[in-house]
Short mmCIF file of C-alpha atoms in Angstrom, two decimals:
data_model
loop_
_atom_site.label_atom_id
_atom_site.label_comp_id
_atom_site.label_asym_id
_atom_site.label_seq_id
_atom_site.Cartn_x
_atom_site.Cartn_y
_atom_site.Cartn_z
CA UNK A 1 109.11 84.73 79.30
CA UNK A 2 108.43 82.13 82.17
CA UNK A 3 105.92 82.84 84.47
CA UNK A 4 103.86 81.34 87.18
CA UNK A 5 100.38 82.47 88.29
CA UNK A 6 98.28 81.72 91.34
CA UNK A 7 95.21 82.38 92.52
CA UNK A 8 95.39 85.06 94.83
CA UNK A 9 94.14 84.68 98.42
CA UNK A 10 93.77 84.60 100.82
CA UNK A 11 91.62 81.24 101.12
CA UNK A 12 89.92 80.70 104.10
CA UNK A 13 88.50 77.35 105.06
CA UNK A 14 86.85 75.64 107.94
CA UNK A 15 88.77 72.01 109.40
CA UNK A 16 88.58 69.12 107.66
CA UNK A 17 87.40 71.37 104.13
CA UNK A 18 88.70 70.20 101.26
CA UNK A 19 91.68 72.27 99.62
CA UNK A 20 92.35 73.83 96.00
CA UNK A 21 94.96 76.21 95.06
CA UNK A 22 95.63 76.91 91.63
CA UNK A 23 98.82 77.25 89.91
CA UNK A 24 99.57 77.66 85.93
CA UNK A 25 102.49 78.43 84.21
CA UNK A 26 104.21 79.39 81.31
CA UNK A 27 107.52 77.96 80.05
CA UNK A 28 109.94 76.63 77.99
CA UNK A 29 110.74 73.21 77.40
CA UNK A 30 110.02 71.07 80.20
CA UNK A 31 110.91 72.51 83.74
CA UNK A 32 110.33 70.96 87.67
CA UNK A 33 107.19 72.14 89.43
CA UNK A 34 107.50 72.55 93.19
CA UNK A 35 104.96 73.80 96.17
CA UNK A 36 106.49 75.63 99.03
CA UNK A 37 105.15 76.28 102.33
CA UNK A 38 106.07 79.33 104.48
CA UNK A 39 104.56 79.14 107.98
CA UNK A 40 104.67 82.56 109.98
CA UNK A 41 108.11 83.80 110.45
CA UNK A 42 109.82 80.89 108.84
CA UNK A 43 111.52 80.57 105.69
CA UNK A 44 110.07 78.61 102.73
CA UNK A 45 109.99 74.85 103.20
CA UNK A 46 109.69 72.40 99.94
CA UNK A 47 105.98 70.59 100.57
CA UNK A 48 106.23 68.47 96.84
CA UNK A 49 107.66 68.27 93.63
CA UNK A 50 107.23 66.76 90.20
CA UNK A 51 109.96 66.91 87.43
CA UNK A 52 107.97 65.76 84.43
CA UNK A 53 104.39 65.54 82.79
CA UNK A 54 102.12 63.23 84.51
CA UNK A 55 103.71 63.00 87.80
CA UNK A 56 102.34 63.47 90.65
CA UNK A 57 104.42 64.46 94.15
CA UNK A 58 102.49 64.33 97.62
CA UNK A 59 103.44 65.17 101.10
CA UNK A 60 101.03 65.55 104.42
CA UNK A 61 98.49 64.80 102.93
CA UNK A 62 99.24 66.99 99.62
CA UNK A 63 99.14 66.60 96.29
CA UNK A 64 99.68 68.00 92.90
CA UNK A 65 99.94 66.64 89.39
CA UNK A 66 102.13 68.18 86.86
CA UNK A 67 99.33 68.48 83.84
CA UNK A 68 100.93 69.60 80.63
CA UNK A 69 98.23 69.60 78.59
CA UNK A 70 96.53 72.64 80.76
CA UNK A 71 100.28 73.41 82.06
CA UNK A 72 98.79 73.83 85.60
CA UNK A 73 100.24 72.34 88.46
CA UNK A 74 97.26 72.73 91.60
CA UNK A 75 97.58 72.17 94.70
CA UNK A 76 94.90 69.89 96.44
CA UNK A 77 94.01 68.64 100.48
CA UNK A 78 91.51 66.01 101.08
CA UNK A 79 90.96 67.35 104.79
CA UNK A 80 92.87 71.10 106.18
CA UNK A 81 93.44 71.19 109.61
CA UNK A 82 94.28 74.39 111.49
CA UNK A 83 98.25 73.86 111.24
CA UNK A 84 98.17 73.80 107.59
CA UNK A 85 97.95 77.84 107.99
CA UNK A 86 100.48 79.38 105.92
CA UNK A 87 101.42 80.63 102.67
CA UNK A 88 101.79 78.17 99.59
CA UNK A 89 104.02 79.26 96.50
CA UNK A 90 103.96 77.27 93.54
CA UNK A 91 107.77 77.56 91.61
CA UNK A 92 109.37 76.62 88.58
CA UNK A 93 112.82 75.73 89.63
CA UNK A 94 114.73 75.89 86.76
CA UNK A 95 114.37 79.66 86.51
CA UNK A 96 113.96 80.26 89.81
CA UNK A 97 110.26 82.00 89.18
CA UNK A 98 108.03 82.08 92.56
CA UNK A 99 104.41 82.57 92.57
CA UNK A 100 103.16 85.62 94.41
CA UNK A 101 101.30 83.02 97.02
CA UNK A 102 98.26 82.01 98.02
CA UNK A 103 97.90 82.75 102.27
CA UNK A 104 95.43 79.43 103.41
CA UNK A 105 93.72 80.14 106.94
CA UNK A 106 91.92 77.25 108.40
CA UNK A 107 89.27 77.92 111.27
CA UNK A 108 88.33 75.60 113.91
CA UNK B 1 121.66 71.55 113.39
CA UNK B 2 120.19 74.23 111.47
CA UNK B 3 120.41 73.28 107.65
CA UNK B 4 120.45 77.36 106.08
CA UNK B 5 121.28 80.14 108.90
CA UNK B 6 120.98 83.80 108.52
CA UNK B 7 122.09 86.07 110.74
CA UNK B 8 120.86 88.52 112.21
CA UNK B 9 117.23 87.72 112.17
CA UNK B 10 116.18 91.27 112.45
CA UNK B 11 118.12 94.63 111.59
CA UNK B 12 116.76 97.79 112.23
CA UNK B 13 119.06 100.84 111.30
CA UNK B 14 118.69 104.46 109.50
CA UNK B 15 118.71 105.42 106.36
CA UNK B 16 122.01 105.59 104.35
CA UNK B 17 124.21 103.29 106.75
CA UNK B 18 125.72 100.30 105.67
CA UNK B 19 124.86 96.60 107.27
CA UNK B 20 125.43 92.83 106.20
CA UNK B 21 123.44 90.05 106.55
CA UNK B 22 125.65 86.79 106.78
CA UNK B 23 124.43 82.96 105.26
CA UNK B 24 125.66 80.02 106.43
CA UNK B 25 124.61 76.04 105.24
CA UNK B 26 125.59 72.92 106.37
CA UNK B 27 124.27 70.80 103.67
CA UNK B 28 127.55 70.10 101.60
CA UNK B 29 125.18 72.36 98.76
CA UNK B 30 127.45 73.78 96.25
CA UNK B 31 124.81 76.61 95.16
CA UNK B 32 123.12 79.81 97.34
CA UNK B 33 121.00 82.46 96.70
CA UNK B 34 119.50 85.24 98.15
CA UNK B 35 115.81 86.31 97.28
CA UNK B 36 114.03 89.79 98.76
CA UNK B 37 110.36 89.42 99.76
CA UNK B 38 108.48 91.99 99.80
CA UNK B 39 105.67 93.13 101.93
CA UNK B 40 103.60 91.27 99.75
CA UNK B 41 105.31 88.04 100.25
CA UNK B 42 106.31 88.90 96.53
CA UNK B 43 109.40 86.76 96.45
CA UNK B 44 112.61 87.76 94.20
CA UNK B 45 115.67 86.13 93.10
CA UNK B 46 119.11 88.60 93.53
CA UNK B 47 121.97 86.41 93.49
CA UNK B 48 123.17 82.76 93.08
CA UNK B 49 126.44 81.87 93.65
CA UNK B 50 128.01 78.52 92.38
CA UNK B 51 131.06 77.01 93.92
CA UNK B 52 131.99 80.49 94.53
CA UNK B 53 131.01 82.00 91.47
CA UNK B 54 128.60 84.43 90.43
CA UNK B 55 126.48 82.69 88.39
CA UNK B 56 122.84 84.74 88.43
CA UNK B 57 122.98 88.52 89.12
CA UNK B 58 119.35 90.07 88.72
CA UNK B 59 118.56 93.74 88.01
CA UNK B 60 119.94 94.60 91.78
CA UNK B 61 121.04 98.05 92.74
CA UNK B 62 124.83 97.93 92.73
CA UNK B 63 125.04 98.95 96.24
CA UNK B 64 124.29 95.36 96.86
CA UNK B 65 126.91 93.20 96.78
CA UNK B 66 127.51 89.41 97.79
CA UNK B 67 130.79 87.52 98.36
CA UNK B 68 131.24 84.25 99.04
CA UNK B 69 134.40 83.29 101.20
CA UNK B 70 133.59 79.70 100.53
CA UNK B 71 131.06 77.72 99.34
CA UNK B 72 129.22 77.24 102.36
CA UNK B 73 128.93 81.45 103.24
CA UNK B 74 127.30 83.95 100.84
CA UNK B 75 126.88 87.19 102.74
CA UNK B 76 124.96 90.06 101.41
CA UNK B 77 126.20 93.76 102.03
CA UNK B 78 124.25 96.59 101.42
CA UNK B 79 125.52 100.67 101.20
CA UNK B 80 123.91 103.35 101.55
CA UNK B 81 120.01 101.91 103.20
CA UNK B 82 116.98 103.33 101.56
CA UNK B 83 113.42 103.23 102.48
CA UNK B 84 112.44 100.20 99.91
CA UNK B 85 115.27 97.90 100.67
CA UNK B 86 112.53 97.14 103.56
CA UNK B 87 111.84 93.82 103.51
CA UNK B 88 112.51 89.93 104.25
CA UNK B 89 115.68 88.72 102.78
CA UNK B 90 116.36 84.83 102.39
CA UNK B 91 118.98 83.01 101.90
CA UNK B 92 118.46 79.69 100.68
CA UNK B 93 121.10 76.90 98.93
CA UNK B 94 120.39 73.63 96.69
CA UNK B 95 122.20 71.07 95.84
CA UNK B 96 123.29 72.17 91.83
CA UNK B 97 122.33 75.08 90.30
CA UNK B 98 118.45 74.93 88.74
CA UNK B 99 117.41 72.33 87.58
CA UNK B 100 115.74 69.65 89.74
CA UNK B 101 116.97 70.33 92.84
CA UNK B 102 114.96 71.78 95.85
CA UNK B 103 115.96 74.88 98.00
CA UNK B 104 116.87 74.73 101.48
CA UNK B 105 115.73 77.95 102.65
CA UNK B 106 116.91 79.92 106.40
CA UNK B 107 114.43 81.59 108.08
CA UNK B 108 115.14 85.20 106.50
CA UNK B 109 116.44 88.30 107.79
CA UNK B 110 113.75 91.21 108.55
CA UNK B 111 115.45 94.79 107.86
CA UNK B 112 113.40 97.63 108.92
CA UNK B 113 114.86 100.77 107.22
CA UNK B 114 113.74 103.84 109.28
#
């Protein structure tokens, strides 16, 4: 069936380090890849999406490219800062699949 | 001008009483859902409701159950608490059902089953 994987974390960089989190997934035909960011105590918020091959969605700084070919959809950040703490969940929308997260903690 | 609000934003109560969590979105979204996260921030889809409807029901003890007054409400009742319905629960709404659409999510309801 569909599934999503990411790496597990939690992921802890220093300011201004540069940002990976991996996401793959498994599905049928040809679904819409979104990040979501959950800061403490808050519900999910929608950071990017793409809704086909090749594209590529951004946001603060953000960005992701929907890769068929390796079905991966990572999550990448030139420069964290310390606000950017949270936990990032890749999805596949159509079937409403989260990730299990990836917590990012960014130290001064 | 909150977009998706639950209420209440924390519910503490004993084992085997009953309690609702209510939903409420101002977006005009014809679709909501309610997900459980676990203490693992494992997050799971329950429920969607479309335009009223039922339209997603996942493997969900039947002692949940959600109604939907309108299209902008989906409230979640629960009988008969047990230990592992501890956790976050989220509403959220979108636009359509699947498909491209984001989710608007609220900012979850904590329940604390002692």
């Amino acid at each position: 069936g569909d599934s999503v994987t990411q790496m597990e974390g939690p992921v802890t960089l220093s300011e201004e380090a540069f940002l990976t989190i991996n996401c793959t997934y498994t599905a049928t035909g040809y679904p819409s890849l979104f990040w979501y960011v959950q800061y403490p105590g808050e519900g999910l918020q929608l950071l990017l999406k793409a809704t086909k091959a090749d594209d590529k969605g951004s946001n603060k700084g953000f960005e992701a490219t929907y890769r068929k070919e390796t079905t991966s959809f990572h999550l990448e950040k030139g420069s964290v800062q310390v606000s950017d703490s949270a936990v990032y969940f890749c999805a596949l929308s159509d079937k409403l699949i989260f990730g299990t997260g990836t917590r990012l903690q960014v130290f001064p | 001008d909150t977009a998706v609000s639950q209420t209440p934003k924390y519910l503490v109560t004993q084992m085997g009483n009953d309690k609702s969590i209510k939903c409420e979105q101002n977006l005009g979204h014809d679709t909501m859902y309610w997900y459980k996260q676990d203490s693992k921030k494992f997050l799971k889809i329950m429920f969607s409701y479309n335009n009223k409807e039922l339209i997603i029901n996942e493997t969900v003890p039947n002692r949940f159950s959600p109604k939907s007054p309108d299209k902008a409400h989906l409230n979640l009742h629960i009988n008969s608490l047990e230990l592992g319905d501890s956790a976050v629960y989220f509403c959220a709404s979108s636009q359509e059902p699947g498909g491209n659409q984001p989710q608007h999510f609220g900012d979850g309801t904590r329940l604390s089953i002692l």
